[in-house]
Coordinates of C-alpha atoms and ligand atoms in Angstrom, one line a residue:
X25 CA -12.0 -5.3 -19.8
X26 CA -8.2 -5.0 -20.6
X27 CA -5.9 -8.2 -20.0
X28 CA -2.4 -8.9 -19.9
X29 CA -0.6 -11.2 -22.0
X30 CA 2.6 -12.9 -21.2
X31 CA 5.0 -15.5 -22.5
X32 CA 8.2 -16.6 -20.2
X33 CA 11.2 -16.4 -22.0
X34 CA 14.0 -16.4 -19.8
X35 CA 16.1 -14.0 -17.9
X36 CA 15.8 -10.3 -17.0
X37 CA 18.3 -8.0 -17.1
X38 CA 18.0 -4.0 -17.2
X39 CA 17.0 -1.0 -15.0
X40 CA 13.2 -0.5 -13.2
X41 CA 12.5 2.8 -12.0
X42 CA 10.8 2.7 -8.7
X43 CA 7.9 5.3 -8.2
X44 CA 6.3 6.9 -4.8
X45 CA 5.0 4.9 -2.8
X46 CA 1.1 4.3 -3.2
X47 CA 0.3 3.9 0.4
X48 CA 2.1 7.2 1.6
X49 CA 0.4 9.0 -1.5
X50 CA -2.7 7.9 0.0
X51 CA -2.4 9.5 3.3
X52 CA -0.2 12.6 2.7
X53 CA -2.9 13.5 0.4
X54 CA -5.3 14.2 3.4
X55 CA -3.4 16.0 5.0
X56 CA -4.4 19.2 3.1
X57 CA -7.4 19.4 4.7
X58 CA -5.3 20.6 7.4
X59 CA -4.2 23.6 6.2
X60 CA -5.9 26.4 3.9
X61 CA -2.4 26.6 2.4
X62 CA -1.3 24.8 -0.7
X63 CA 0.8 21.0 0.1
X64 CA 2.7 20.3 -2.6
X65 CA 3.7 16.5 -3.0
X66 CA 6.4 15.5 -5.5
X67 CA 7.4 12.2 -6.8
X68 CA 3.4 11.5 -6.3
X69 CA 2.5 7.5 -8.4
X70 CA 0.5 7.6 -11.4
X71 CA -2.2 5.3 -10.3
X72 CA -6.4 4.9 -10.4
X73 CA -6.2 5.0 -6.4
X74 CA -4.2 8.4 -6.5
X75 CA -7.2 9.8 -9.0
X76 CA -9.9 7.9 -6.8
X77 CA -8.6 10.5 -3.6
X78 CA -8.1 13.3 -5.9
X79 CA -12.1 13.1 -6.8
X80 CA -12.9 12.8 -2.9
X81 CA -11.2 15.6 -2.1
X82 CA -12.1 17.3 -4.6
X83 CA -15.8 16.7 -3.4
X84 CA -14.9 17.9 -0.1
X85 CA -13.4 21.5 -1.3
X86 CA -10.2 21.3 -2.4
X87 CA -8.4 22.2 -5.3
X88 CA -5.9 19.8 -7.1
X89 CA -3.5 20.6 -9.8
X90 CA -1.5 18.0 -11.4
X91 CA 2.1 19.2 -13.0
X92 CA 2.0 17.4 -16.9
X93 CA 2.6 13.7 -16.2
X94 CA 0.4 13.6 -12.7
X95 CA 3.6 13.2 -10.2
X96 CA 3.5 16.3 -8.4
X97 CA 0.3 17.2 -7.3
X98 CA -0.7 20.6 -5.9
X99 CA -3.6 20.7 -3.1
X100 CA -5.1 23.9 -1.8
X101 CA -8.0 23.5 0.4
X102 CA -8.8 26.9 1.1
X103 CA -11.8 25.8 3.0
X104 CA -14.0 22.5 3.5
X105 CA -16.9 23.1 1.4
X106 CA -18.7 19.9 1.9
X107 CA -17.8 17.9 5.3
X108 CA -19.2 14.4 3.7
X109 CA -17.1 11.4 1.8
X110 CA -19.8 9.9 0.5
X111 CA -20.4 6.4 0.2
X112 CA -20.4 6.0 -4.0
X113 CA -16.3 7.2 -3.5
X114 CA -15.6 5.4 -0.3
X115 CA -16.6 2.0 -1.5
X116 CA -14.3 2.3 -4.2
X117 CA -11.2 2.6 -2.1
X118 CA -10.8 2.3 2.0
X119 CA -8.0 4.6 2.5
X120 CA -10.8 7.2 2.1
X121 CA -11.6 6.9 5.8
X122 CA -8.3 8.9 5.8
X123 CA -10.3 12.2 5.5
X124 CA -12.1 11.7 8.7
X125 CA -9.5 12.6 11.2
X126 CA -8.3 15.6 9.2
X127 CA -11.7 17.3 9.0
X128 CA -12.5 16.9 12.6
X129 CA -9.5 18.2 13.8
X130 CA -9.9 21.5 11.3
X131 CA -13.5 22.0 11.7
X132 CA -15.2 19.5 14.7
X133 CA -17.4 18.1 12.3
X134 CA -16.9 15.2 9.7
X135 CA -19.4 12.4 8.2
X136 CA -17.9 9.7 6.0
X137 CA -19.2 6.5 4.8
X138 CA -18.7 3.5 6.6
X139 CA -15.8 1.4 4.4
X140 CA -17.1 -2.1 5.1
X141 CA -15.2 -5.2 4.1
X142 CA -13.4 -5.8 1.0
X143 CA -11.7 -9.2 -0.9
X144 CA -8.8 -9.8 1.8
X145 CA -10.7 -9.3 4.8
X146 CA -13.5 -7.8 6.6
X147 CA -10.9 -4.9 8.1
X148 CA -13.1 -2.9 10.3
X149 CA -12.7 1.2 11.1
X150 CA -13.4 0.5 15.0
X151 CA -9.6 1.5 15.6
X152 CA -9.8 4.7 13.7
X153 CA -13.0 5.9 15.7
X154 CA -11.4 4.7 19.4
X155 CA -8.6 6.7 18.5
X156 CA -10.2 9.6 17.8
X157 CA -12.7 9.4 20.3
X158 CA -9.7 9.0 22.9
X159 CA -9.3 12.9 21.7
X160 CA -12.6 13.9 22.7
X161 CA -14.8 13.2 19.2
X162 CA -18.4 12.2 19.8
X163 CA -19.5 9.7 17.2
X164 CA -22.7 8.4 16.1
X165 CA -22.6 5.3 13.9
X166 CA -26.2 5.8 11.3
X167 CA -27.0 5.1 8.1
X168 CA -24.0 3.3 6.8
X169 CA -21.7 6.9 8.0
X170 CA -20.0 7.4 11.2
X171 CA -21.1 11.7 12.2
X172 CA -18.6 12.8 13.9
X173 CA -18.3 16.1 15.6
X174 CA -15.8 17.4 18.6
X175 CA -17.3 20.6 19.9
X176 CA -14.6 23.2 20.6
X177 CA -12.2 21.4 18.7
X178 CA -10.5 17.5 19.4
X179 CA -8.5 17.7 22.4
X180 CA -5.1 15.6 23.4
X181 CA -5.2 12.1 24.8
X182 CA -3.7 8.9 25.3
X183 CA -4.8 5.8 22.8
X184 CA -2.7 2.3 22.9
X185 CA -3.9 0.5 19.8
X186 CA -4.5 -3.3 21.1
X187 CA -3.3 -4.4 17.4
X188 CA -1.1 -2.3 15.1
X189 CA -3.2 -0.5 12.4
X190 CA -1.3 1.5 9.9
X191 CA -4.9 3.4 8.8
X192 CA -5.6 4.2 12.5
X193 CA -2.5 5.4 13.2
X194 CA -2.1 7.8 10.6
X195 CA -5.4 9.0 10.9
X196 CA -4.9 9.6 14.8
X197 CA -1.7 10.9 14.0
X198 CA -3.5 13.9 11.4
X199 CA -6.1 14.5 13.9
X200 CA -3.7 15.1 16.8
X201 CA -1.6 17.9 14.7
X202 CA -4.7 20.3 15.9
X203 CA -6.0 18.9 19.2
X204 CA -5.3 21.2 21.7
X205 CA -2.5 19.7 24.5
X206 CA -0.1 16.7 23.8
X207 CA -1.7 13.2 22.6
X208 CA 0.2 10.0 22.9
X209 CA -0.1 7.3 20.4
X210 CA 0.6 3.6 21.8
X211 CA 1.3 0.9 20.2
X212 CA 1.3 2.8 17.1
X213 CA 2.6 1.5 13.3
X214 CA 6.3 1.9 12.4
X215 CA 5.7 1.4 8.9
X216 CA 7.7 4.4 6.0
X217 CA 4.5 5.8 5.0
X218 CA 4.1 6.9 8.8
X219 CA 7.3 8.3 9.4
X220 CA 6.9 9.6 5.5
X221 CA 3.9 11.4 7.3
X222 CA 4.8 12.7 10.0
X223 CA 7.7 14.3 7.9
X224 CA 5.0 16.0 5.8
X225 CA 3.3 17.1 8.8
X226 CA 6.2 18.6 10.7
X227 CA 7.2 20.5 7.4
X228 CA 3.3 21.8 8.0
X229 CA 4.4 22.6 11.3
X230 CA 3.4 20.4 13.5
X231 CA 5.3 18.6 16.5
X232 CA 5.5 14.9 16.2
X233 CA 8.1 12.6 18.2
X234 CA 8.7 9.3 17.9
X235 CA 7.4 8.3 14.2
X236 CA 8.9 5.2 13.3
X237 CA 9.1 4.0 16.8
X238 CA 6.2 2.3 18.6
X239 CA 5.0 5.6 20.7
X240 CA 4.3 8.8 19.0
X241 CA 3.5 11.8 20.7
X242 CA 1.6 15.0 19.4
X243 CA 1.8 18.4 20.5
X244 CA -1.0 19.7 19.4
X245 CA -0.9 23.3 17.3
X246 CA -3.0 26.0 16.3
X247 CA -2.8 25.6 12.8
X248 CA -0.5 24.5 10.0
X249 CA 0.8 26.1 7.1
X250 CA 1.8 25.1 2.7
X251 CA 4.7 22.6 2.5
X252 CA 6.5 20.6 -0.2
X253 CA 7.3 17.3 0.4
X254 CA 8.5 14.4 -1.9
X255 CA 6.2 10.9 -1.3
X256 CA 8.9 7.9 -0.3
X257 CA 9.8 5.2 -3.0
X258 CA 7.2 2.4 -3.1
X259 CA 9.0 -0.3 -1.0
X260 CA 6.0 -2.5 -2.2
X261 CA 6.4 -1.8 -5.5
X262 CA 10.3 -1.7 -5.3
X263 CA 9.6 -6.0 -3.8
X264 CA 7.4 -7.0 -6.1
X265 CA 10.3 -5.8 -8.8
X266 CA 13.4 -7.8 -7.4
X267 CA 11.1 -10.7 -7.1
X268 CA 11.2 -10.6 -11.4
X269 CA 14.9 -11.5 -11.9
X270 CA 14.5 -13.9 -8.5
X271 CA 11.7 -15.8 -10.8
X272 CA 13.4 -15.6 -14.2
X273 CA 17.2 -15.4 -13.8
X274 CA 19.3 -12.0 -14.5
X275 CA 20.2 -9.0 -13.0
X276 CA 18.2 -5.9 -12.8
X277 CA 18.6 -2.6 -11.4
X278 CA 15.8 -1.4 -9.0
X279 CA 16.7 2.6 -9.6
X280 CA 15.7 4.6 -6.0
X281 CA 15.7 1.3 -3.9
X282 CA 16.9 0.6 -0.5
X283 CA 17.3 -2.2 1.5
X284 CA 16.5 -0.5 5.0
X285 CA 12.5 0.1 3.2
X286 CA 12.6 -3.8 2.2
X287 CA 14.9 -5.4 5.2
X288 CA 12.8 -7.9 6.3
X289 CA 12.0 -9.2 2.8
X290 CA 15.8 -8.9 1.5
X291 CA 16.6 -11.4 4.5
X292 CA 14.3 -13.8 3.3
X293 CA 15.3 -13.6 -0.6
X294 CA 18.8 -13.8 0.1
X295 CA 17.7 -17.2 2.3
X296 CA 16.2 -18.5 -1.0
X297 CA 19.6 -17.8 -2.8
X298 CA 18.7 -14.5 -4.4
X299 CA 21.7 -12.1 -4.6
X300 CA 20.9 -8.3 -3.4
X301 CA 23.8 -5.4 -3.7
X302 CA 22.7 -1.8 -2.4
X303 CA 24.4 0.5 -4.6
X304 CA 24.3 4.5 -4.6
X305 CA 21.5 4.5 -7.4
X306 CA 19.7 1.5 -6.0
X307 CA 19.3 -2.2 -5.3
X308 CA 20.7 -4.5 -7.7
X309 CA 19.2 -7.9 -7.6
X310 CA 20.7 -11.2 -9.4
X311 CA 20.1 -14.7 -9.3
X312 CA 22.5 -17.1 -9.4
X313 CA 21.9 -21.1 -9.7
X314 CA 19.6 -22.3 -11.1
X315 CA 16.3 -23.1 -9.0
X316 CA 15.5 -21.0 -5.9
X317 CA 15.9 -22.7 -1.8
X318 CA 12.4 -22.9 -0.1
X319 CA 12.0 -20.4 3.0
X320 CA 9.3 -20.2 5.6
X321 CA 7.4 -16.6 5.9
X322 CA 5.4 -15.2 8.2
X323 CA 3.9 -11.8 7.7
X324 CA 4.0 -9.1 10.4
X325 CA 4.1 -5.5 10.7
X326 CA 6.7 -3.2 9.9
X327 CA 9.7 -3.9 10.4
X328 CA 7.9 -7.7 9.5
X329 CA 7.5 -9.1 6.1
X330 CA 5.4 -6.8 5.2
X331 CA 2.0 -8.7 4.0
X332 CA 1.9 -6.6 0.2
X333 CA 4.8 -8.7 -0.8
X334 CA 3.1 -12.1 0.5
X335 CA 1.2 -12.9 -2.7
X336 CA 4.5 -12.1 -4.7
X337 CA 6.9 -14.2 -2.9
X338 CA 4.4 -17.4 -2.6
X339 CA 4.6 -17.2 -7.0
X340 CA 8.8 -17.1 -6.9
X341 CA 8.5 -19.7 -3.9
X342 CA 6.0 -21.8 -6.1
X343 CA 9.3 -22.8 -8.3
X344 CA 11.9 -23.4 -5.0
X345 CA 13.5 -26.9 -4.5
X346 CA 11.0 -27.8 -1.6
X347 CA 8.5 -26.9 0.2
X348 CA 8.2 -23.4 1.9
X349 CA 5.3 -22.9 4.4
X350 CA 3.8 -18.9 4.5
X351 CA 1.5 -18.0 7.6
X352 CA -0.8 -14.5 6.3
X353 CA -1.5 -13.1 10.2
X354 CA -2.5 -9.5 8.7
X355 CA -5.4 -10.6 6.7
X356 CA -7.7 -13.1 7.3
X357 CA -8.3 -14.0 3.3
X358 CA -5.0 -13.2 1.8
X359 CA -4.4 -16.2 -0.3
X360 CA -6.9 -15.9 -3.5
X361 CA -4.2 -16.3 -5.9
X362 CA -3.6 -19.4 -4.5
X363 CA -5.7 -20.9 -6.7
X364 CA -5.2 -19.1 -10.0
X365 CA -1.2 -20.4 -8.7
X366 CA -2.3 -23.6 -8.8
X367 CA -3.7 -23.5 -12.5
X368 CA -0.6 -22.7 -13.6
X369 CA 0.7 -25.4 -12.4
X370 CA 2.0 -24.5 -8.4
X371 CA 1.3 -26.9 -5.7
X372 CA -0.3 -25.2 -3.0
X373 CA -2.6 -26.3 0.4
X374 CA -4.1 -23.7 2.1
X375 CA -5.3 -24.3 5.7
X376 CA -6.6 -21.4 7.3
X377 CA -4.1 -18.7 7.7
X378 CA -1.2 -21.1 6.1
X379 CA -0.3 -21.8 2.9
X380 CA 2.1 -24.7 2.2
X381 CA 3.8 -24.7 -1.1
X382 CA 5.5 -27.3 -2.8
X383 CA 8.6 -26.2 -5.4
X384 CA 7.2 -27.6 -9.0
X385 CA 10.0 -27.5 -11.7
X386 CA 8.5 -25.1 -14.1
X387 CA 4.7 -23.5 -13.9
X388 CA 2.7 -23.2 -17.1
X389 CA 1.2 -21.0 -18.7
X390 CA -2.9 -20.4 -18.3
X391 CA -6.0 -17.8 -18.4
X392 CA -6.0 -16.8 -14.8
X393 CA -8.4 -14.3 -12.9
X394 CA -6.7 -11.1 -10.6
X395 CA -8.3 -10.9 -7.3
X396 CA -7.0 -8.3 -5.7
X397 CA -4.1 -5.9 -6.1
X398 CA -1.4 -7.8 -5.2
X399 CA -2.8 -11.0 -6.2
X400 CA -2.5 -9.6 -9.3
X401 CA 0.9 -8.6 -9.7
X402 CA 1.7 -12.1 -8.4
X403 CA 0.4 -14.2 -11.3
X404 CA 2.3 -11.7 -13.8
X405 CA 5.4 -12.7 -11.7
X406 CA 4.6 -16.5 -11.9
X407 CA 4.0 -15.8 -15.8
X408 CA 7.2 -14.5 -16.3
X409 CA 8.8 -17.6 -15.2
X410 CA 6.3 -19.9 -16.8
X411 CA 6.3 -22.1 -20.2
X412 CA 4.0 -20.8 -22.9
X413 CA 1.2 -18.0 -22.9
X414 CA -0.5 -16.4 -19.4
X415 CA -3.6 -14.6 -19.9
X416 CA -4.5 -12.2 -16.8
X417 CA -7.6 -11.3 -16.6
X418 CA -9.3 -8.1 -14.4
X419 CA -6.4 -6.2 -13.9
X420 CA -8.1 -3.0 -13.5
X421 CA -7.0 -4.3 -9.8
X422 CA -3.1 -3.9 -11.0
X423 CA -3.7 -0.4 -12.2
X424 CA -4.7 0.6 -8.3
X425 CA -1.4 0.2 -7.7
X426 CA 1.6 -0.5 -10.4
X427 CA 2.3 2.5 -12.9
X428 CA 3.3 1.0 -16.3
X429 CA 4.0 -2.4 -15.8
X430 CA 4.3 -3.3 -19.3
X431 CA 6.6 -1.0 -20.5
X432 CA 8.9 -1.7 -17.2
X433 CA 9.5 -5.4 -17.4
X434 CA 9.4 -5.2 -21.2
X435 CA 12.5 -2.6 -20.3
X436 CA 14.1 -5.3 -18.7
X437 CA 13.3 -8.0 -22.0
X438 CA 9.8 -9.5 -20.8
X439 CA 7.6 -10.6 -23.2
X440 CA 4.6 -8.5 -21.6
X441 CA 1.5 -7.1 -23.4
X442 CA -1.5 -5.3 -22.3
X443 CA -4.8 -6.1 -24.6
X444 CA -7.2 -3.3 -24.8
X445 CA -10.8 -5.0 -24.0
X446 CA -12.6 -3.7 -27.7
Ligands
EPZ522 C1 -2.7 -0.5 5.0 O1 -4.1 -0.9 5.2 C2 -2.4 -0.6 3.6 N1 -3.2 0.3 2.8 C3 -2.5 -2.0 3.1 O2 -2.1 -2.0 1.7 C4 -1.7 -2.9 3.9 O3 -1.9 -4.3 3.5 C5 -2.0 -2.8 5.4 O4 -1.8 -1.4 5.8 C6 -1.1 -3.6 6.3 O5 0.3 -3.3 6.1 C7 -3.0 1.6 2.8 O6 -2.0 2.1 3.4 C8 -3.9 2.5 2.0 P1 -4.2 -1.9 8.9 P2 -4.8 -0.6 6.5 O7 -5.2 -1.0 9.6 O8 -4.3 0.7 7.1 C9 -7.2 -4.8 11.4 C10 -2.2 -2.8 -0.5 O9 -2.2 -3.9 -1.2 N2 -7.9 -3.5 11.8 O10 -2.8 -1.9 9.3 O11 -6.3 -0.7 6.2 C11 -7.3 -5.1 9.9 O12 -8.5 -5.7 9.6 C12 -2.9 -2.8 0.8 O13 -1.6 -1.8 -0.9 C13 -8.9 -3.6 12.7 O14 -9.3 -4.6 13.3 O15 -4.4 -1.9 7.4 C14 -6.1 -5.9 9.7 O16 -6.3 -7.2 10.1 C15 -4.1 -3.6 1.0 N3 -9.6 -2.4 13.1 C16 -5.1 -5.3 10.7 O17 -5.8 -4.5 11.6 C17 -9.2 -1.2 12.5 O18 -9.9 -0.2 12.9 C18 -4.1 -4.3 10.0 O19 -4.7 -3.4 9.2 C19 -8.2 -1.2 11.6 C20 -7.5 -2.3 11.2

């Protein structure tokens, strides 16, 4: 398995290029189920997720071609071939539940695996299926799939989600494009990659109000047609990069940034002390002074501190003057690199959903393990700022999500390497 190998050595200072946003890839890419014409998605991230829902849909009819370097990608399903996601892709990767809304509202029928838990928490599907059901789907829950069918075609309805779910609102939000009548979506997520959505969808042809707000509504529509749409910056990836000069000192560029993706999160870095100027060609992030203030955080949904960029924050917070408290309410076992933290060096108590973190002066350097995605990305942050040599382990979790790490923080003078596993 392939590692990463890093060696602090001061301050950053150069130009990151932010790509499209992983998350919105995820669930624009679904929506060509609804069409028989081709969606064409530019400024698509060049990641093992993106490939993972490429081969789904691919085993569900569609046809996917990549421009030379894999960020556009053109869909085309003519028709649905196969109306299964079967469980060997699902597992891999839970956005796949994604497919289920689109398929029922194109053809009333629609069997996908059942996701089941994964490393941050047990996130159940039980929001997507209400939803849908709220439009008329019957579902039966067997073998380890949910079969769902909507005879005559999923009609319009009226669903308050009792807790904000990104996944079930944008699957809703797909499924309602085709139901026949208007369907009212309460409670729903404001996060980009929905309003990035529903922009997709409405260039399909469909009739969405109220994306980005907390009640969306649907007029349903026969059928939608080809569009071209460009996937929104990655305001995940876009944190987790202003984070690197907060850790280690200098200035840095974050090239297609902006703040109103990243408010929340820019209001608690410029608490800690961290400099942020919006500029026409991005954000530019500096720090100034030498060690960082402590700040509370407390994840929410969007417009929240978004709960991507908790991991992240908790390794720049690990070298504040004080103590900084973070409370995870998303996820109900977000704190795993808590403890690879804490072999470098960090001071961290973990009580339930609340980490308490005690500013060290410097973190050292150590073999640590990625548990997750953005775990991941976290310990390479704390590296960067750390004495000596960091060896990250597992980060076939990193390449889910971060395009070319290496060669963008080594851009900006990091002393980053990846190790090919022999
Ligand atoms: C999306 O996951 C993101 N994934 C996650 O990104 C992100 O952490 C999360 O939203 C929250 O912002 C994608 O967009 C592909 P939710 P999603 O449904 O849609 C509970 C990353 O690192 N819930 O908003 O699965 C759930 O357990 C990741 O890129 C139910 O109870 O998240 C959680 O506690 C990981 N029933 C809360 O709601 C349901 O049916 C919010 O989850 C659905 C969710």
């Amino acid at each position: 398995m392939d590692s990463i190998h890093v060696t602090g050595n001061g301050p950053l200072n150069g130009e990151i290029p932010i790509a499209g946003a992983k998350n919105a890839c995820l669930t624009l890419m679904p929506a060509t189920l609804l069409s028989d014409e081709p969606l064409i998605l530019t400024n698509a991230p060049r990641l093992s997720d993106i490939r993972t829902m490429s081969m789904l849909l691919e085993s569900l009819g569609c046809e996917i071609t990549p421009n030379a370097d894999g960020t556009v990608q053109e869909l085309r399903t003519a028709q649905i071939t196969n109306h299964k996601a079967e469980y060997d892709i699902v597992r891999k990767m839970r956005a796949s539940i994604l497919v289920l809304g689109p398929m029922l509202a194109r053809d009333g029928q629609a069997t996908v695996s059942l996701p089941g838990g994964c490393a941050i928490g047990a996130r159940p599907v039980d929001l997507h299926l209400r939803a849908l059901e709220a439009m008329g789907a019957e579902l039966d829950l067997r073998d380890g799939y949910v079969h769902a069918t909507a005879r005559g075609g999923l009609r319009g309805g009226t669903f308050e989600f009792p807790i904000v779910s990104v996944g079930a609102t944008e699957n809703a939000l797909m499924a309602a494009t085709l139901a026949k009548g208007t369907t009212v979506l309460k409670n729903a997520a404001r996060e980009p990659e929905i309003v990035d959505l529903a922009l997709c969808l409405s260039r399909m042809g469909a009739q969405i109000d109220g994306a980005g707000t907390d009640t969306i509504t649907v007029q349903g529509v026969d059928r939608l047609h080809g569009a071209t749409h460009a996937v929104v910056t990655d305001r995940i990836e876009l944190g987790t990069y202003m984070l690197a000069p907060a850790i280690c000192g200098g200035r840095v560029l974050l090239k297609g940034g902006r703040r109103d993706l990243v408010s929340a999160f820019c209001v608690k870095l410029e608490e800690a002390g961290i400099g942020i100027e919006e500029t026409p060609d991005g954000l530019v992030v500096e720090r100034k002074g030498n060690r960082v203030r402590p700040v509370n955080v407390v994840t929410e949904p969007f417009p929240g501190f978004p709960t991507d960029l908790q991991a992240q924050m908790m390794a720049l917070l690990c070298t504040a003057d004080g103590t900084s408290v973070l409370e995870e309410r998303i996820f109900e076992n977000r704190f795993m690199h808590a403890p690879e933290l804490t072999r470098m060096g960090a001071r961290i108590d973990v009580q339930g959903g609340t980490a308490t973190v005690q500013g060290v002066d410097r973190l050292r350097g150590a073999p640590v393990m990625a548990t997750d995605l953005r775990a991941s990305v976290s310990l390479i942050l704390a590296a960067l700022a750390a004495e000596g040599e960091t060896v990250v382990n597992r980060v076939y979790h990193l390449d889910r999500g971060y395009e070319q790490v290496e060669q963008k923080l080594s851009a900006c003078g990091a002393k980053i390497e990846r190790v090919k596993a022999a």
